[in-house]
Amino acid sequence: MQTSARDDKPLSGKVAVVTGASSGIGAAISRQLAAAGAKVAMAARRENLLKEIQDEISKEGGVALAVKCDVTNRAEVKELIQHTESTLGPVDILVNNAGIWVIRCMKNLHEEEWDQQVDVNIKGVLNCIGAVISGMCERKRGHIVNMSSQNGKTVIPLVGIAVYTGSKFFVEGMSRTIRQEVCKDGVRVTCIQPGEVETP
Ligand SMILES: NC(=O)c1ccc[n+]([C@@H]2O[C@H](COP(=O)([O-])OP(=O)(O)OC[C@H]3O[C@@H](n4cnc5c(N)ncnc54)[C@H](OP(=O)(O)O)[C@@H]3O)[C@@H](O)[C@H]2O)c1
């Protein structure tokens, strides 16, 4: 049987979903997954940026799908996964990368920004896991990659990042616990803890 160059790549045949793919780390991960042969659904709110990356990946011979999605909206996240599965196939890899960080002292009570960080960094991650987990467990395969931070493992002495730090500690604790639940079904759960990365 003949195999194409794409079939030889380590992730050929795999379907990945990357949230927060319109810039920074998520855009870079999307490009790398596509270069490794995965078909990549890229989600974020800024569809124009996603389309530019989609075009770039297509020109390189990869397969990418730009999907406008706000991860804080559970219905949109379910649609993202349904659209990905009907277009590209069952999701093998979820990269839960969308996240925001705000530097504000707690005493200044920027409550809306607390909510935004909790909504994106915590609830958004849960919404995405919720949309893929039963399918992965049924298929007995899958990999959930949650973007934590060095701030998810240690408290960095920087004033104003309490809510962000708390949100990444949540990601770490939830990931370690969920791993116990799904590893028997062949589903892996990984956290990534980047240090400082220059991104938008
Ligand atoms: N840069 C660092 O030094 C660093 C260090 C440790 C961890 N991290 C983590 O790495 C991840 C990516 O950060 P980055 O540095 O690459 O930041 P970035 O360039 O600002 O990218 C953030 C991404 O999240 C998306 N996003 C934000 N809110 C969203 C929402 N409600 N729904 C869907 N997508 C949303 C943004 O897309 P739209 O605005 O288009 O929706 C964007 O694509 C975050 O989880 C961050 O906490 C970053």
PDB file of C-alpha atoms and ligand atoms in Angstrom:
ATOM      1  CA  MET A   1       0.000   0.000   0.000  1.00  0.00           C
ATOM      2  CA  GLN A   2       1.254   3.463  -0.900  1.00  0.00           C
ATOM      3  CA  THR A   3       1.581   6.032   1.877  1.00  0.00           C
ATOM      4  CA  SER A   4       1.690   9.777   1.345  1.00  0.00           C
ATOM      5  CA  ALA A   5       4.198  12.055   3.088  1.00  0.00           C
ATOM      6  CA  ARG A   6       1.418  13.166   5.478  1.00  0.00           C
ATOM      7  CA  ASP A   7       0.708   9.563   6.554  1.00  0.00           C
ATOM      8  CA  ASP A   8       4.295   9.307   7.811  1.00  0.00           C
ATOM      9  CA  LYS A   9       3.868  12.165  10.260  1.00  0.00           C
ATOM     10  CA  PRO A  10       3.571  11.329  13.971  1.00  0.00           C
ATOM     11  CA  LEU A  11       0.031  12.677  14.331  1.00  0.00           C
ATOM     12  CA  SER A  12      -1.427  11.811  10.937  1.00  0.00           C
ATOM     13  CA  GLY A  13      -5.028  10.706  11.228  1.00  0.00           C
ATOM     14  CA  LYS A  14      -5.479  12.492  14.560  1.00  0.00           C
ATOM     15  CA  VAL A  15      -8.000  15.273  15.109  1.00  0.00           C
ATOM     16  CA  ALA A  16      -7.073  18.071  17.517  1.00  0.00           C
ATOM     17  CA  VAL A  17      -9.022  21.005  18.921  1.00  0.00           C
ATOM     18  CA  VAL A  18      -7.026  23.998  20.155  1.00  0.00           C
ATOM     19  CA  THR A  19      -8.759  26.804  22.068  1.00  0.00           C
ATOM     20  CA  GLY A  20      -7.287  30.283  22.153  1.00  0.00           C
ATOM     21  CA  ALA A  21      -5.764  29.544  18.759  1.00  0.00           C
ATOM     22  CA  SER A  22      -6.001  33.069  17.388  1.00  0.00           C
ATOM     23  CA  SER A  23      -2.729  34.249  18.943  1.00  0.00           C
ATOM     24  CA  GLY A  24       0.302  33.464  21.060  1.00  0.00           C
ATOM     25  CA  ILE A  25       0.868  29.956  22.361  1.00  0.00           C
ATOM     26  CA  GLY A  26      -2.405  28.565  20.917  1.00  0.00           C
ATOM     27  CA  ALA A  27      -1.555  29.736  17.394  1.00  0.00           C
ATOM     28  CA  ALA A  28       1.921  28.199  17.692  1.00  0.00           C
ATOM     29  CA  ILE A  29       0.528  24.899  18.992  1.00  0.00           C
ATOM     30  CA  SER A  30      -1.977  24.790  16.117  1.00  0.00           C
ATOM     31  CA  ARG A  31       0.783  25.266  13.546  1.00  0.00           C
ATOM     32  CA  GLN A  32       2.924  22.584  15.195  1.00  0.00           C
ATOM     33  CA  LEU A  33       0.078  20.063  15.456  1.00  0.00           C
ATOM     34  CA  ALA A  34      -0.758  20.618  11.782  1.00  0.00           C
ATOM     35  CA  ALA A  35       2.913  20.242  10.833  1.00  0.00           C
ATOM     36  CA  ALA A  36       2.917  16.937  12.733  1.00  0.00           C
ATOM     37  CA  GLY A  37       0.015  15.741  10.568  1.00  0.00           C
ATOM     38  CA  ALA A  38      -3.007  16.365  12.818  1.00  0.00           C
ATOM     39  CA  LYS A  39      -6.201  17.923  11.472  1.00  0.00           C
ATOM     40  CA  VAL A  40      -6.680  20.952  13.687  1.00  0.00           C
ATOM     41  CA  ALA A  41      -9.863  22.770  14.662  1.00  0.00           C
ATOM     42  CA  MET A  42      -8.847  26.202  15.939  1.00  0.00           C
ATOM     43  CA  ALA A  43     -11.198  28.045  18.267  1.00  0.00           C
ATOM     44  CA  ALA A  44     -11.263  31.631  19.550  1.00  0.00           C
ATOM     45  CA  ARG A  45     -13.490  34.692  19.300  1.00  0.00           C
ATOM     46  CA  ARG A  46     -11.451  36.552  16.634  1.00  0.00           C
ATOM     47  CA  GLU A  47     -12.417  34.608  13.553  1.00  0.00           C
ATOM     48  CA  ASN A  48     -10.399  36.828  11.169  1.00  0.00           C
ATOM     49  CA  LEU A  49      -7.140  35.855  12.920  1.00  0.00           C
ATOM     50  CA  LEU A  50      -8.120  32.180  12.918  1.00  0.00           C
ATOM     51  CA  LYS A  51      -8.812  32.351   9.175  1.00  0.00           C
ATOM     52  CA  GLU A  52      -5.330  33.790   8.528  1.00  0.00           C
ATOM     53  CA  ILE A  53      -3.705  30.899  10.416  1.00  0.00           C
ATOM     54  CA  GLN A  54      -5.998  28.422   8.669  1.00  0.00           C
ATOM     55  CA  ASP A  55      -4.821  29.770   5.285  1.00  0.00           C
ATOM     56  CA  GLU A  56      -1.184  29.559   6.382  1.00  0.00           C
ATOM     57  CA  ILE A  57      -1.603  25.932   7.473  1.00  0.00           C
ATOM     58  CA  SER A  58      -3.434  25.035   4.254  1.00  0.00           C
ATOM     59  CA  LYS A  59      -0.633  26.555   2.157  1.00  0.00           C
ATOM     60  CA  GLU A  60       1.805  24.295   4.024  1.00  0.00           C
ATOM     61  CA  GLY A  61      -0.341  21.289   3.063  1.00  0.00           C
ATOM     62  CA  GLY A  62      -2.007  20.900   6.471  1.00  0.00           C
ATOM     63  CA  VAL A  63      -5.656  20.652   7.435  1.00  0.00           C
ATOM     64  CA  ALA A  64      -7.159  23.324   9.700  1.00  0.00           C
ATOM     65  CA  LEU A  65     -10.646  24.516  10.515  1.00  0.00           C
ATOM     66  CA  ALA A  66     -11.321  27.973  11.980  1.00  0.00           C
ATOM     67  CA  VAL A  67     -14.268  27.988  14.377  1.00  0.00           C
ATOM     68  CA  LYS A  68     -15.496  31.117  16.143  1.00  0.00           C
ATOM     69  CA  CYS A  69     -16.155  30.107  19.727  1.00  0.00           C
ATOM     70  CA  ASP A  70     -16.244  31.781  23.115  1.00  0.00           C
ATOM     71  CA  VAL A  71     -15.175  29.097  25.598  1.00  0.00           C
ATOM     72  CA  THR A  72     -17.253  30.694  28.343  1.00  0.00           C
ATOM     73  CA  ASN A  73     -20.384  29.858  26.347  1.00  0.00           C
ATOM     74  CA  ARG A  74     -21.164  26.172  26.915  1.00  0.00           C
ATOM     75  CA  ALA A  75     -23.552  25.937  23.958  1.00  0.00           C
ATOM     76  CA  GLU A  76     -20.910  27.378  21.597  1.00  0.00           C
ATOM     77  CA  VAL A  77     -18.334  24.916  22.922  1.00  0.00           C
ATOM     78  CA  LYS A  78     -20.694  21.984  22.268  1.00  0.00           C
ATOM     79  CA  GLU A  79     -21.247  23.319  18.738  1.00  0.00           C
ATOM     80  CA  LEU A  80     -17.465  23.610  18.270  1.00  0.00           C
ATOM     81  CA  ILE A  81     -17.004  19.931  19.086  1.00  0.00           C
ATOM     82  CA  GLN A  82     -20.023  18.817  17.013  1.00  0.00           C
ATOM     83  CA  HIS A  83     -18.840  20.848  14.014  1.00  0.00           C
ATOM     84  CA  THR A  84     -15.281  19.515  14.393  1.00  0.00           C
ATOM     85  CA  GLU A  85     -16.448  15.901  14.619  1.00  0.00           C
ATOM     86  CA  SER A  86     -18.803  16.166  11.644  1.00  0.00           C
ATOM     87  CA  THR A  87     -16.109  17.902   9.535  1.00  0.00           C
ATOM     88  CA  LEU A  88     -12.817  16.322  10.634  1.00  0.00           C
ATOM     89  CA  GLY A  89     -13.767  13.270  12.719  1.00  0.00           C
ATOM     90  CA  PRO A  90     -13.784  12.311  16.423  1.00  0.00           C
ATOM     91  CA  VAL A  91     -11.585  14.480  18.617  1.00  0.00           C
ATOM     92  CA  ASP A  92      -8.366  12.740  19.732  1.00  0.00           C
ATOM     93  CA  ILE A  93      -6.621  15.747  21.290  1.00  0.00           C
ATOM     94  CA  LEU A  94      -8.069  18.729  23.134  1.00  0.00           C
ATOM     95  CA  VAL A  95      -5.665  21.565  23.895  1.00  0.00           C
ATOM     96  CA  ASN A  96      -7.418  23.711  26.486  1.00  0.00           C
ATOM     97  CA  ASN A  97      -5.264  26.782  25.963  1.00  0.00           C
ATOM     98  CA  ALA A  98      -7.591  29.835  25.993  1.00  0.00           C
ATOM     99  CA  GLY A  99      -6.726  31.957  28.990  1.00  0.00           C
ATOM    100  CA  ILE A 100      -6.446  35.518  30.196  1.00  0.00           C
ATOM    101  CA  TRP A 101      -4.288  37.210  32.775  1.00  0.00           C
ATOM    102  CA  VAL A 102      -4.870  40.498  34.502  1.00  0.00           C
ATOM    103  CA  ILE A 103      -2.615  42.182  37.042  1.00  0.00           C
ATOM    104  CA  ARG A 104      -4.778  43.873  39.658  1.00  0.00           C
ATOM    105  CA  CYS A 105      -4.569  44.125  43.449  1.00  0.00           C
ATOM    106  CA  MET A 106      -7.509  42.404  45.128  1.00  0.00           C
ATOM    107  CA  LYS A 107      -8.171  45.389  47.367  1.00  0.00           C
ATOM    108  CA  ASN A 108      -9.043  47.476  44.287  1.00  0.00           C
ATOM    109  CA  LEU A 109     -12.053  45.211  43.693  1.00  0.00           C
ATOM    110  CA  HIS A 110     -11.948  44.809  39.933  1.00  0.00           C
ATOM    111  CA  GLU A 111     -14.693  42.228  40.295  1.00  0.00           C
ATOM    112  CA  GLU A 112     -15.577  42.044  36.599  1.00  0.00           C
ATOM    113  CA  GLU A 113     -11.999  41.074  35.829  1.00  0.00           C
ATOM    114  CA  TRP A 114     -12.072  38.386  38.545  1.00  0.00           C
ATOM    115  CA  ASP A 115     -15.173  37.003  36.863  1.00  0.00           C
ATOM    116  CA  GLN A 116     -13.578  37.105  33.392  1.00  0.00           C
ATOM    117  CA  GLN A 117     -10.530  35.170  34.577  1.00  0.00           C
ATOM    118  CA  VAL A 118     -12.667  32.611  36.394  1.00  0.00           C
ATOM    119  CA  ASP A 119     -14.996  32.309  33.397  1.00  0.00           C
ATOM    120  CA  VAL A 120     -12.233  31.760  30.815  1.00  0.00           C
ATOM    121  CA  ASN A 121      -9.457  30.065  32.811  1.00  0.00           C
ATOM    122  CA  ILE A 122     -11.685  27.796  34.901  1.00  0.00           C
ATOM    123  CA  LYS A 123     -15.187  27.474  33.472  1.00  0.00           C
ATOM    124  CA  GLY A 124     -13.963  27.601  29.867  1.00  0.00           C
ATOM    125  CA  VAL A 125     -11.605  24.701  30.542  1.00  0.00           C
ATOM    126  CA  LEU A 126     -14.421  22.704  32.136  1.00  0.00           C
ATOM    127  CA  ASN A 127     -16.808  23.475  29.260  1.00  0.00           C
ATOM    128  CA  CYS A 128     -14.309  22.090  26.752  1.00  0.00           C
ATOM    129  CA  ILE A 129     -13.538  18.977  28.790  1.00  0.00           C
ATOM    130  CA  GLY A 130     -17.277  18.399  29.241  1.00  0.00           C
ATOM    131  CA  ALA A 131     -17.819  18.482  25.488  1.00  0.00           C
ATOM    132  CA  VAL A 132     -15.218  15.789  24.656  1.00  0.00           C
ATOM    133  CA  ILE A 133     -14.855  13.536  27.688  1.00  0.00           C
ATOM    134  CA  SER A 134     -17.665  11.034  27.170  1.00  0.00           C
ATOM    135  CA  GLY A 135     -16.724  10.521  23.516  1.00  0.00           C
ATOM    136  CA  MET A 136     -13.061   9.960  24.431  1.00  0.00           C
ATOM    137  CA  CYS A 137     -13.983   7.477  27.185  1.00  0.00           C
ATOM    138  CA  GLU A 138     -16.329   5.577  24.849  1.00  0.00           C
ATOM    139  CA  ARG A 139     -13.649   5.372  22.140  1.00  0.00           C
ATOM    140  CA  LYS A 140     -11.066   4.419  24.811  1.00  0.00           C
ATOM    141  CA  ARG A 141      -8.627   6.982  23.540  1.00  0.00           C
ATOM    142  CA  GLY A 142      -7.936  10.682  23.825  1.00  0.00           C
ATOM    143  CA  HIS A 143      -5.591  13.265  25.227  1.00  0.00           C
ATOM    144  CA  ILE A 144      -6.679  16.359  27.129  1.00  0.00           C
ATOM    145  CA  VAL A 145      -3.913  18.947  27.401  1.00  0.00           C
ATOM    146  CA  ASN A 146      -4.636  21.760  29.839  1.00  0.00           C
ATOM    147  CA  MET A 147      -2.602  24.951  29.697  1.00  0.00           C
ATOM    148  CA  SER A 148      -1.570  25.709  33.234  1.00  0.00           C
ATOM    149  CA  SER A 149       1.379  27.953  34.088  1.00  0.00           C
ATOM    150  CA  GLN A 150       4.361  28.089  36.369  1.00  0.00           C
ATOM    151  CA  ASN A 151       1.831  30.029  38.476  1.00  0.00           C
ATOM    152  CA  GLY A 152      -0.241  26.854  38.715  1.00  0.00           C
ATOM    153  CA  LYS A 153       2.416  25.037  40.727  1.00  0.00           C
ATOM    154  CA  THR A 154       4.176  27.727  42.703  1.00  0.00           C
ATOM    155  CA  VAL A 155       3.264  31.128  44.047  1.00  0.00           C
ATOM    156  CA  ILE A 156       5.356  33.683  42.160  1.00  0.00           C
ATOM    157  CA  PRO A 157       6.169  36.762  44.258  1.00  0.00           C
ATOM    158  CA  LEU A 158       4.371  39.236  42.002  1.00  0.00           C
ATOM    159  CA  VAL A 159       1.632  41.432  43.419  1.00  0.00           C
ATOM    160  CA  GLY A 160      -1.695  41.487  41.582  1.00  0.00           C
ATOM    161  CA  ILE A 161      -1.975  37.964  40.182  1.00  0.00           C
ATOM    162  CA  ALA A 162      -3.971  36.260  42.938  1.00  0.00           C
ATOM    163  CA  VAL A 163      -7.000  35.414  40.791  1.00  0.00           C
ATOM    164  CA  TYR A 164      -4.867  34.250  37.856  1.00  0.00           C
ATOM    165  CA  THR A 165      -2.713  32.122  40.165  1.00  0.00           C
ATOM    166  CA  GLY A 166      -5.805  30.646  41.799  1.00  0.00           C
ATOM    167  CA  SER A 167      -7.273  29.823  38.392  1.00  0.00           C
ATOM    168  CA  LYS A 168      -4.126  27.941  37.345  1.00  0.00           C
ATOM    169  CA  PHE A 169      -3.972  26.071  40.689  1.00  0.00           C
ATOM    170  CA  PHE A 170      -7.528  24.989  39.859  1.00  0.00           C
ATOM    171  CA  VAL A 171      -6.396  23.719  36.455  1.00  0.00           C
ATOM    172  CA  GLU A 172      -3.610  21.686  38.096  1.00  0.00           C
ATOM    173  CA  GLY A 173      -5.785  20.201  40.863  1.00  0.00           C
ATOM    174  CA  MET A 174      -8.687  19.403  38.557  1.00  0.00           C
ATOM    175  CA  SER A 175      -6.364  17.841  35.960  1.00  0.00           C
ATOM    176  CA  ARG A 176      -4.616  15.591  38.479  1.00  0.00           C
ATOM    177  CA  THR A 177      -7.950  14.419  39.849  1.00  0.00           C
ATOM    178  CA  ILE A 178      -9.705  13.882  36.535  1.00  0.00           C
ATOM    179  CA  ARG A 179      -6.685  11.869  35.390  1.00  0.00           C
ATOM    180  CA  GLN A 180      -7.507   9.256  38.047  1.00  0.00           C
ATOM    181  CA  GLU A 181     -11.039   9.064  36.719  1.00  0.00           C
ATOM    182  CA  VAL A 182     -10.338   8.637  33.007  1.00  0.00           C
ATOM    183  CA  CYS A 183      -6.967   6.877  32.785  1.00  0.00           C
ATOM    184  CA  LYS A 184      -8.713   3.479  33.037  1.00  0.00           C
ATOM    185  CA  ASP A 185     -10.574   4.430  29.833  1.00  0.00           C
ATOM    186  CA  GLY A 186      -7.350   5.113  27.952  1.00  0.00           C
ATOM    187  CA  VAL A 187      -7.697   8.904  28.169  1.00  0.00           C
ATOM    188  CA  ARG A 188      -4.628  10.919  29.128  1.00  0.00           C
ATOM    189  CA  VAL A 189      -4.669  14.253  30.918  1.00  0.00           C
ATOM    190  CA  THR A 190      -1.609  16.492  30.755  1.00  0.00           C
ATOM    191  CA  CYS A 191      -0.808  19.950  32.084  1.00  0.00           C
ATOM    192  CA  ILE A 192       1.713  22.326  30.564  1.00  0.00           C
ATOM    193  CA  GLN A 193       3.344  24.927  32.810  1.00  0.00           C
ATOM    194  CA  PRO A 194       4.994  27.573  30.628  1.00  0.00           C
ATOM    195  CA  GLY A 195       7.253  30.161  32.167  1.00  0.00           C
ATOM    196  CA  GLU A 196       7.176  33.654  30.749  1.00  0.00           C
ATOM    197  CA  VAL A 197       6.431  33.614  27.005  1.00  0.00           C
ATOM    198  CA  GLU A 198       6.297  36.810  24.974  1.00  0.00           C
ATOM    199  CA  THR A 199       2.797  36.804  23.469  1.00  0.00           C
ATOM    200  CA  PRO A 200       0.023  39.345  22.814  1.00  0.00           C
TER     201      PRO A 200
HETATM  202  N1  LIG B   1       2.486  34.027  27.827  1.00  0.00           N
HETATM  203  C1  LIG B   1       2.898  33.553  28.980  1.00  0.00           C
HETATM  204  O1  LIG B   1       3.897  34.011  29.553  1.00  0.00           O
HETATM  205  C2  LIG B   1       2.165  32.403  29.632  1.00  0.00           C
HETATM  206  C3  LIG B   1       2.769  31.767  30.719  1.00  0.00           C
HETATM  207  C4  LIG B   1       2.117  30.721  31.330  1.00  0.00           C
HETATM  208  C5  LIG B   1       0.872  30.316  30.868  1.00  0.00           C
HETATM  209  N2  LIG B   1       0.294  30.951  29.815  1.00  0.00           N
HETATM  210  C6  LIG B   1      -1.037  30.484  29.385  1.00  0.00           C
HETATM  211  O2  LIG B   1      -1.001  30.180  28.015  1.00  0.00           O
HETATM  212  C7  LIG B   1      -2.309  30.364  27.453  1.00  0.00           C
HETATM  213  C8  LIG B   1      -2.207  31.201  26.199  1.00  0.00           C
HETATM  214  O3  LIG B   1      -1.731  32.489  26.553  1.00  0.00           O
HETATM  215  P1  LIG B   1      -0.914  33.429  25.561  1.00  0.00           P
HETATM  216  O4  LIG B   1       0.228  33.946  26.328  1.00  0.00           O
HETATM  217  O5  LIG B   1      -0.681  32.728  24.264  1.00  0.00           O
HETATM  218  O6  LIG B   1      -1.968  34.632  25.409  1.00  0.00           O
HETATM  219  P2  LIG B   1      -2.606  35.371  24.158  1.00  0.00           P
HETATM  220  O7  LIG B   1      -1.634  35.551  23.066  1.00  0.00           O
HETATM  221  O8  LIG B   1      -3.292  36.560  24.744  1.00  0.00           O
HETATM  222  O9  LIG B   1      -3.720  34.334  23.686  1.00  0.00           O
HETATM  223  C9  LIG B   1      -4.850  34.080  24.440  1.00  0.00           C
HETATM  224  C10 LIG B   1      -5.816  33.327  23.564  1.00  0.00           C
HETATM  225  O10 LIG B   1      -6.986  33.018  24.346  1.00  0.00           O
HETATM  226  C11 LIG B   1      -8.113  33.347  23.570  1.00  0.00           C
HETATM  227  N3  LIG B   1      -9.267  33.652  24.405  1.00  0.00           N
HETATM  228  C12 LIG B   1      -9.353  34.555  25.406  1.00  0.00           C
HETATM  229  N4  LIG B   1     -10.605  34.564  25.891  1.00  0.00           N
HETATM  230  C13 LIG B   1     -11.310  33.642  25.181  1.00  0.00           C
HETATM  231  C14 LIG B   1     -12.649  33.203  25.197  1.00  0.00           C
HETATM  232  N5  LIG B   1     -13.548  33.707  26.052  1.00  0.00           N
HETATM  233  N6  LIG B   1     -13.031  32.238  24.321  1.00  0.00           N
HETATM  234  C15 LIG B   1     -12.133  31.725  23.442  1.00  0.00           C
HETATM  235  N7  LIG B   1     -10.859  32.099  23.371  1.00  0.00           N
HETATM  236  C16 LIG B   1     -10.457  33.054  24.232  1.00  0.00           C
HETATM  237  C17 LIG B   1      -7.687  34.534  22.723  1.00  0.00           C
HETATM  238  O11 LIG B   1      -8.462  34.584  21.530  1.00  0.00           O
HETATM  239  P3  LIG B   1      -9.644  35.625  21.214  1.00  0.00           P
HETATM  240  O12 LIG B   1      -9.321  36.906  21.916  1.00  0.00           O
HETATM  241  O13 LIG B   1      -9.621  35.724  19.723  1.00  0.00           O
HETATM  242  O14 LIG B   1     -10.886  34.965  21.715  1.00  0.00           O
HETATM  243  C18 LIG B   1      -6.263  34.137  22.365  1.00  0.00           C
HETATM  244  O15 LIG B   1      -6.260  33.305  21.227  1.00  0.00           O
HETATM  245  C19 LIG B   1      -3.162  30.974  28.569  1.00  0.00           C
HETATM  246  O16 LIG B   1      -3.927  29.959  29.185  1.00  0.00           O
HETATM  247  C20 LIG B   1      -2.133  31.522  29.530  1.00  0.00           C
HETATM  248  O17 LIG B   1      -2.614  31.600  30.855  1.00  0.00           O
HETATM  249  C21 LIG B   1       0.912  31.987  29.184  1.00  0.00           C
END
